[in-house]
């Protein structure tokens, strides 16, 4: 990845923030916070790879910031280097117990800070790469079910928090067994890759997710998608337009999809399971009413 990693510095001391920023400005994108609460806020909103966290701050100290970072699934995995002023073993121990990756002592020694940050940014990059691979579908290269499940939970929480509309839909390739039986499994795999490519095409905004849910099932997740029904229908048409011949399909001469999905505007208290269950019901309606169609409805409890 060519993009620079982001490091967040949380320190109440302005001079210390400036010193650290000067030291690290060539190695990463920097974000600065002068107290624990704003640090937590930035950590949650931004894609932060590493946090340099001052232990001793008025109001919320570094330990409490650390506890809250770890308690929030969105920030739990961010690497943290404690900056400790007191050079007491007890503090270092406490920090490491709370899950700090490392610590540096004040007064700051530039070479040491630079070296430790470099090591931890490298570890963070490796973690991300492993994570990325474990969240990718091996056949199609798009996201897998595990990625989708996590993204769906995050998206729903966010939608509930911000009162946004979101959409989620399940699609199933029509008569895929017949496709495999007639064209062979190699061709079946290639067809799934082509379907996945169309799905990728429909996820251009941040937060949009297309994933292979399993077998010949795909899912589409869109935050802030008031026109979700139109998008799902366009996607269905785009698959048809791909003109993948399906000589054994009773539905069409080409490969088609059936889909079902929901738009949610009031997501407070709802679970992903509830939403998927209704999407699934609508998918089956599409199947029962002739396939090659998509039903999107507003979620109703
Ligand atoms: Mg301080």
Tab-separated table of C-alpha atoms and ligand atoms in Angstrom:
chain	number	residue	atom	x	y	z
A	1	UNK	CA	0.000	0.000	0.000
A	2	UNK	CA	1.463	3.337	-1.012
A	3	UNK	CA	-0.752	5.358	1.285
A	4	UNK	CA	1.001	6.611	4.415
A	5	UNK	CA	-0.095	5.091	7.719
A	6	UNK	CA	-1.770	7.398	10.224
A	7	UNK	CA	-0.339	7.999	13.690
A	8	UNK	CA	-2.363	9.721	16.385
A	9	UNK	CA	-0.516	11.625	19.115
A	10	UNK	CA	-2.489	12.191	22.330
A	11	UNK	CA	-0.643	14.444	24.773
A	12	UNK	CA	-1.767	17.390	26.858
A	13	UNK	CA	1.634	19.048	26.549
A	14	UNK	CA	1.740	21.255	23.464
A	15	UNK	CA	5.524	21.250	23.227
A	16	UNK	CA	5.638	17.491	23.476
A	17	UNK	CA	3.041	17.151	20.711
A	18	UNK	CA	5.062	19.499	18.537
A	19	UNK	CA	8.283	17.636	19.262
A	20	UNK	CA	6.782	14.240	18.397
A	21	UNK	CA	5.087	15.632	15.302
A	22	UNK	CA	8.341	17.132	14.047
A	23	UNK	CA	10.063	13.815	14.670
A	24	UNK	CA	7.535	11.662	12.814
A	25	UNK	CA	6.191	13.921	10.096
A	26	UNK	CA	8.153	12.262	7.285
A	27	UNK	CA	7.106	8.705	8.177
A	28	UNK	CA	3.359	9.013	8.492
A	29	UNK	CA	0.247	11.130	8.403
A	30	UNK	CA	-0.154	12.733	11.825
A	31	UNK	CA	-3.212	13.579	13.867
A	32	UNK	CA	-2.910	15.412	17.166
A	33	UNK	CA	-5.175	15.458	20.215
A	34	UNK	CA	-4.626	17.430	23.398
A	35	UNK	CA	-6.795	15.322	25.684
A	36	UNK	CA	-8.153	11.810	26.078
A	37	UNK	CA	-11.698	12.440	24.909
A	38	UNK	CA	-10.754	14.087	21.636
A	39	UNK	CA	-8.153	11.364	21.125
A	40	UNK	CA	-10.841	8.689	21.479
A	41	UNK	CA	-13.070	10.586	19.098
A	42	UNK	CA	-10.360	10.795	16.418
A	43	UNK	CA	-9.406	7.127	16.910
A	44	UNK	CA	-12.981	6.138	16.204
A	45	UNK	CA	-13.469	8.363	13.161
A	46	UNK	CA	-10.119	7.979	11.439
A	47	UNK	CA	-8.215	5.003	10.117
A	48	UNK	CA	-5.441	5.088	12.715
A	49	UNK	CA	-2.549	2.589	12.629
A	50	UNK	CA	-0.785	3.596	15.818
A	51	UNK	CA	-1.402	5.837	18.834
A	52	UNK	CA	1.253	7.566	20.928
A	53	UNK	CA	-0.533	8.030	24.207
A	54	UNK	CA	0.596	10.196	27.105
A	55	UNK	CA	-0.076	8.495	30.439
A	56	UNK	CA	-0.345	11.619	32.524
A	57	UNK	CA	-3.065	13.977	31.372
A	58	UNK	CA	-5.581	16.083	33.303
A	59	UNK	CA	-9.144	14.793	33.144
A	60	UNK	CA	-8.928	11.398	31.490
A	61	UNK	CA	-5.498	9.833	31.878
A	62	UNK	CA	-3.814	7.534	29.378
A	63	UNK	CA	-4.855	4.373	31.186
A	64	UNK	CA	-8.515	5.269	30.973
A	65	UNK	CA	-8.127	6.201	27.281
A	66	UNK	CA	-6.540	2.791	26.759
A	67	UNK	CA	-9.386	0.982	28.531
A	68	UNK	CA	-11.941	2.732	26.358
A	69	UNK	CA	-9.986	2.053	23.172
A	70	UNK	CA	-9.901	-1.647	24.009
A	71	UNK	CA	-13.577	-1.742	24.995
A	72	UNK	CA	-14.681	-0.418	21.591
A	73	UNK	CA	-14.495	-3.028	18.803
A	74	UNK	CA	-13.764	-0.253	16.290
A	75	UNK	CA	-10.574	0.792	18.101
A	76	UNK	CA	-9.674	-2.358	20.057
A	77	UNK	CA	-6.914	-3.475	17.679
A	78	UNK	CA	-5.045	-0.191	17.233
A	79	UNK	CA	-1.448	-0.406	18.460
A	80	UNK	CA	-0.673	1.920	21.371
A	81	UNK	CA	2.699	3.182	22.577
A	82	UNK	CA	2.504	4.763	26.011
A	83	UNK	CA	4.526	7.861	26.735
A	84	UNK	CA	5.394	7.728	30.372
A	85	UNK	CA	6.907	10.568	32.316
A	86	UNK	CA	7.585	8.793	35.532
A	87	UNK	CA	10.030	6.144	34.454
A	88	UNK	CA	8.623	3.827	37.070
A	89	UNK	CA	8.432	0.160	36.341
A	90	UNK	CA	4.995	0.001	37.855
A	91	UNK	CA	3.614	2.362	35.220
A	92	UNK	CA	5.197	0.470	32.393
A	93	UNK	CA	3.788	-2.757	33.768
A	94	UNK	CA	0.341	-1.279	34.102
A	95	UNK	CA	0.482	-0.038	30.525
A	96	UNK	CA	1.621	-3.356	29.144
A	97	UNK	CA	-1.060	-5.166	31.163
A	98	UNK	CA	-3.672	-2.979	29.548
A	99	UNK	CA	-2.400	-4.074	26.158
A	100	UNK	CA	0.075	-1.374	25.187
A	101	UNK	CA	2.398	-2.462	22.408
A	102	UNK	CA	5.304	-0.551	23.869
A	103	UNK	CA	6.251	2.486	25.903
A	104	UNK	CA	8.711	5.354	25.623
A	105	UNK	CA	9.915	7.541	28.424
A	106	UNK	CA	10.019	11.260	28.760
A	107	UNK	CA	12.172	13.145	28.156
A	108	UNK	CA	11.774	11.962	24.589
A	109	UNK	CA	14.872	10.570	22.951
A	110	UNK	CA	14.255	11.137	19.237
A	111	UNK	CA	16.128	8.149	17.825
A	112	UNK	CA	14.364	5.729	20.167
A	113	UNK	CA	10.902	7.088	19.464
A	114	UNK	CA	11.512	7.038	15.728
A	115	UNK	CA	12.785	3.452	15.842
A	116	UNK	CA	9.921	2.153	17.992
A	117	UNK	CA	7.290	3.868	15.892
A	118	UNK	CA	8.853	2.400	12.771
A	119	UNK	CA	8.758	-1.121	14.214
A	120	UNK	CA	5.133	-0.805	15.275
A	121	UNK	CA	4.006	0.696	11.986
A	122	UNK	CA	5.587	-2.245	10.221
A	123	UNK	CA	3.794	-4.688	12.532
A	124	UNK	CA	0.523	-2.837	11.978
A	125	UNK	CA	0.986	-3.062	8.191
A	126	UNK	CA	1.658	-6.808	8.427
A	127	UNK	CA	-1.408	-7.293	10.624
A	128	UNK	CA	-3.501	-5.412	8.095
A	129	UNK	CA	-2.227	-7.493	5.212
A	130	UNK	CA	-2.976	-10.757	7.043
A	131	UNK	CA	-6.341	-9.412	8.036
A	132	UNK	CA	-7.058	-8.408	4.443
A	133	UNK	CA	-6.187	-11.884	3.165
A	134	UNK	CA	-8.318	-13.583	5.802
A	135	UNK	CA	-11.271	-11.415	4.774
A	136	UNK	CA	-11.048	-12.095	1.055
A	137	UNK	CA	-12.904	-14.754	-0.877
A	138	UNK	CA	-10.266	-16.996	-2.446
A	139	UNK	CA	-12.189	-17.695	-5.643
A	140	UNK	CA	-13.476	-14.275	-6.610
A	141	UNK	CA	-11.140	-11.886	-4.792
A	142	UNK	CA	-14.018	-9.851	-3.332
A	143	UNK	CA	-14.818	-9.780	0.381
A	144	UNK	CA	-15.853	-13.004	2.086
A	145	UNK	CA	-18.638	-13.719	4.506
A	146	UNK	CA	-16.520	-12.995	7.567
A	147	UNK	CA	-15.695	-9.532	6.271
A	148	UNK	CA	-19.317	-8.900	5.404
A	149	UNK	CA	-20.588	-10.002	8.841
A	150	UNK	CA	-18.242	-7.546	10.585
A	151	UNK	CA	-18.946	-4.725	8.149
A	152	UNK	CA	-22.688	-5.290	8.503
A	153	UNK	CA	-22.501	-5.048	12.321
A	154	UNK	CA	-20.441	-1.856	12.082
A	155	UNK	CA	-22.718	-0.363	9.449
A	156	UNK	CA	-25.838	-1.085	11.496
A	157	UNK	CA	-24.368	0.415	14.678
A	158	UNK	CA	-23.307	3.487	12.766
A	159	UNK	CA	-26.684	3.852	11.084
A	160	UNK	CA	-28.401	3.596	14.479
A	161	UNK	CA	-26.044	6.179	15.965
A	162	UNK	CA	-26.375	8.664	13.152
A	163	UNK	CA	-29.969	7.997	12.155
A	164	UNK	CA	-28.968	7.159	8.578
A	165	UNK	CA	-30.717	4.908	6.101
A	166	UNK	CA	-28.879	1.778	4.998
A	167	UNK	CA	-29.575	-1.077	2.619
A	168	UNK	CA	-28.643	-4.733	2.569
A	169	UNK	CA	-29.537	-7.387	-0.003
A	170	UNK	CA	-28.868	-11.054	-0.716
A	171	UNK	CA	-28.556	-12.330	-4.293
A	172	UNK	CA	-28.479	-15.861	-5.583
A	173	UNK	CA	-27.365	-16.976	-9.045
A	174	UNK	CA	-30.348	-18.630	-10.741
A	175	UNK	CA	-30.037	-22.309	-11.680
A	176	UNK	CA	-26.367	-22.429	-10.840
A	177	UNK	CA	-26.371	-26.167	-10.243
A	178	UNK	CA	-27.578	-26.693	-13.809
A	179	UNK	CA	-24.844	-24.317	-15.001
A	180	UNK	CA	-22.154	-26.348	-13.252
A	181	UNK	CA	-23.629	-29.644	-14.420
A	182	UNK	CA	-23.691	-28.505	-18.037
A	183	UNK	CA	-20.540	-26.350	-18.374
A	184	UNK	CA	-18.371	-27.956	-15.690
A	185	UNK	CA	-17.051	-26.582	-12.411
A	186	UNK	CA	-14.195	-24.631	-14.004
A	187	UNK	CA	-16.699	-22.633	-16.049
A	188	UNK	CA	-18.872	-22.314	-12.944
A	189	UNK	CA	-15.958	-20.746	-11.051
A	190	UNK	CA	-15.318	-18.359	-13.924
A	191	UNK	CA	-18.990	-17.360	-13.977
A	192	UNK	CA	-18.836	-16.593	-10.235
A	193	UNK	CA	-15.745	-14.457	-10.830
A	194	UNK	CA	-17.614	-12.497	-13.486
A	195	UNK	CA	-20.605	-12.030	-11.205
A	196	UNK	CA	-18.227	-10.843	-8.457
A	197	UNK	CA	-16.658	-8.341	-10.860
A	198	UNK	CA	-20.086	-6.819	-11.515
A	199	UNK	CA	-20.715	-6.567	-7.774
A	200	UNK	CA	-17.367	-4.789	-7.268
A	201	UNK	CA	-18.417	-2.293	-9.870
A	202	UNK	CA	-21.372	-1.310	-7.703
A	203	UNK	CA	-19.357	-0.585	-4.573
A	204	UNK	CA	-17.453	2.582	-5.242
A	205	UNK	CA	-18.326	4.668	-2.195
A	206	UNK	CA	-16.552	4.185	1.125
A	207	UNK	CA	-18.554	1.810	3.292
A	208	UNK	CA	-20.173	-0.013	0.372
A	209	UNK	CA	-19.510	-3.744	0.584
A	210	UNK	CA	-20.044	-6.562	-1.880
A	211	UNK	CA	-19.182	-10.026	-0.662
A	212	UNK	CA	-19.489	-13.646	-1.651
A	213	UNK	CA	-21.717	-15.013	1.063
A	214	UNK	CA	-21.166	-18.643	0.175
A	215	UNK	CA	-21.625	-20.909	-2.854
A	216	UNK	CA	-23.450	-18.849	-5.468
A	217	UNK	CA	-24.817	-16.330	-2.962
A	218	UNK	CA	-23.657	-12.723	-2.892
A	219	UNK	CA	-24.511	-9.821	-0.592
A	220	UNK	CA	-24.549	-6.078	-1.065
A	221	UNK	CA	-24.339	-3.598	1.812
A	222	UNK	CA	-24.724	0.137	1.431
A	223	UNK	CA	-24.716	2.788	4.121
A	224	UNK	CA	-26.645	5.991	3.344
A	225	UNK	CA	-28.385	4.426	0.350
A	226	UNK	CA	-31.858	5.889	-0.006
A	227	UNK	CA	-31.883	4.744	-3.663
A	228	UNK	CA	-30.884	1.204	-2.699
A	229	UNK	CA	-33.790	-0.389	-4.601
A	230	UNK	CA	-32.666	1.290	-7.845
A	231	UNK	CA	-29.075	0.211	-7.313
A	232	UNK	CA	-30.049	-3.413	-6.628
A	233	UNK	CA	-32.179	-3.432	-9.778
A	234	UNK	CA	-29.331	-1.920	-11.833
A	235	UNK	CA	-27.066	-4.632	-10.518
A	236	UNK	CA	-29.504	-7.336	-11.617
A	237	UNK	CA	-29.630	-5.762	-15.090
A	238	UNK	CA	-25.845	-5.489	-15.233
A	239	UNK	CA	-25.566	-9.245	-14.668
A	240	UNK	CA	-27.983	-9.882	-17.542
A	241	UNK	CA	-26.035	-7.429	-19.721
A	242	UNK	CA	-22.892	-9.439	-19.043
A	243	UNK	CA	-24.489	-12.114	-21.313
A	244	UNK	CA	-22.984	-15.199	-19.722
A	245	UNK	CA	-24.657	-17.955	-21.760
A	246	UNK	CA	-26.721	-20.394	-19.683
A	247	UNK	CA	-28.182	-22.977	-22.068
A	248	UNK	CA	-29.789	-24.971	-19.251
A	249	UNK	CA	-31.567	-22.115	-17.475
A	250	UNK	CA	-35.379	-22.328	-17.609
A	251	UNK	CA	-35.424	-18.599	-16.789
A	252	UNK	CA	-33.308	-17.013	-19.512
A	253	UNK	CA	-30.694	-17.738	-22.177
A	254	UNK	CA	-28.137	-15.979	-20.006
A	255	UNK	CA	-27.055	-16.210	-16.396
A	256	UNK	CA	-29.368	-14.260	-14.064
A	257	UNK	CA	-29.663	-13.349	-10.401
A	258	UNK	CA	-32.540	-13.221	-7.980
A	259	UNK	CA	-32.325	-10.844	-5.066
A	260	UNK	CA	-34.077	-9.686	-1.939
A	261	UNK	CA	-33.184	-6.853	0.372
A	262	UNK	CA	-34.268	-4.287	2.903
A	263	UNK	CA	-33.838	-0.578	3.438
A	264	UNK	CA	-33.676	0.446	7.065
A	265	UNK	CA	-34.290	3.974	8.268
A	266	UNK	CA	-34.894	3.323	11.970
A	267	UNK	CA	-32.185	0.863	12.902
A	268	UNK	CA	-32.204	1.476	16.656
A	269	UNK	CA	-32.358	-1.862	18.451
A	270	UNK	CA	-32.386	-3.980	15.291
A	271	UNK	CA	-30.027	-6.895	14.706
A	272	UNK	CA	-28.285	-7.988	11.528
A	273	UNK	CA	-30.042	-11.350	11.876
A	274	UNK	CA	-33.463	-9.689	11.690
A	275	UNK	CA	-32.511	-7.748	8.582
A	276	UNK	CA	-30.986	-10.718	6.816
A	277	UNK	CA	-34.005	-12.872	7.632
A	278	UNK	CA	-36.308	-10.382	5.916
A	279	UNK	CA	-33.916	-10.005	2.968
A	280	UNK	CA	-33.895	-13.782	2.658
A	281	UNK	CA	-37.695	-13.930	2.658
A	282	UNK	CA	-37.743	-11.405	-0.188
A	283	UNK	CA	-35.100	-13.390	-2.066
A	284	UNK	CA	-37.355	-16.420	-1.894
A	285	UNK	CA	-40.233	-14.347	-3.139
A	286	UNK	CA	-38.081	-13.439	-6.169
A	287	UNK	CA	-37.332	-17.116	-6.714
A	288	UNK	CA	-40.985	-18.089	-6.400
A	289	UNK	CA	-42.219	-15.364	-8.717
A	290	UNK	CA	-40.042	-16.414	-11.627
A	291	UNK	CA	-36.429	-15.447	-10.738
A	292	UNK	CA	-34.282	-12.797	-12.485
A	293	UNK	CA	-35.844	-10.123	-10.291
A	294	UNK	CA	-35.126	-8.210	-7.109
A	295	UNK	CA	-37.509	-7.264	-4.317
A	296	UNK	CA	-36.371	-4.498	-2.005
A	297	UNK	CA	-38.668	-3.460	0.810
A	298	UNK	CA	-38.527	-1.164	3.819
A	299	UNK	CA	-37.752	-3.185	6.892
A	300	UNK	CA	-40.715	-3.820	9.135
A	301	UNK	CA	-40.369	-5.551	12.479
B	1	LIG	MG1	1.018	14.858	30.114
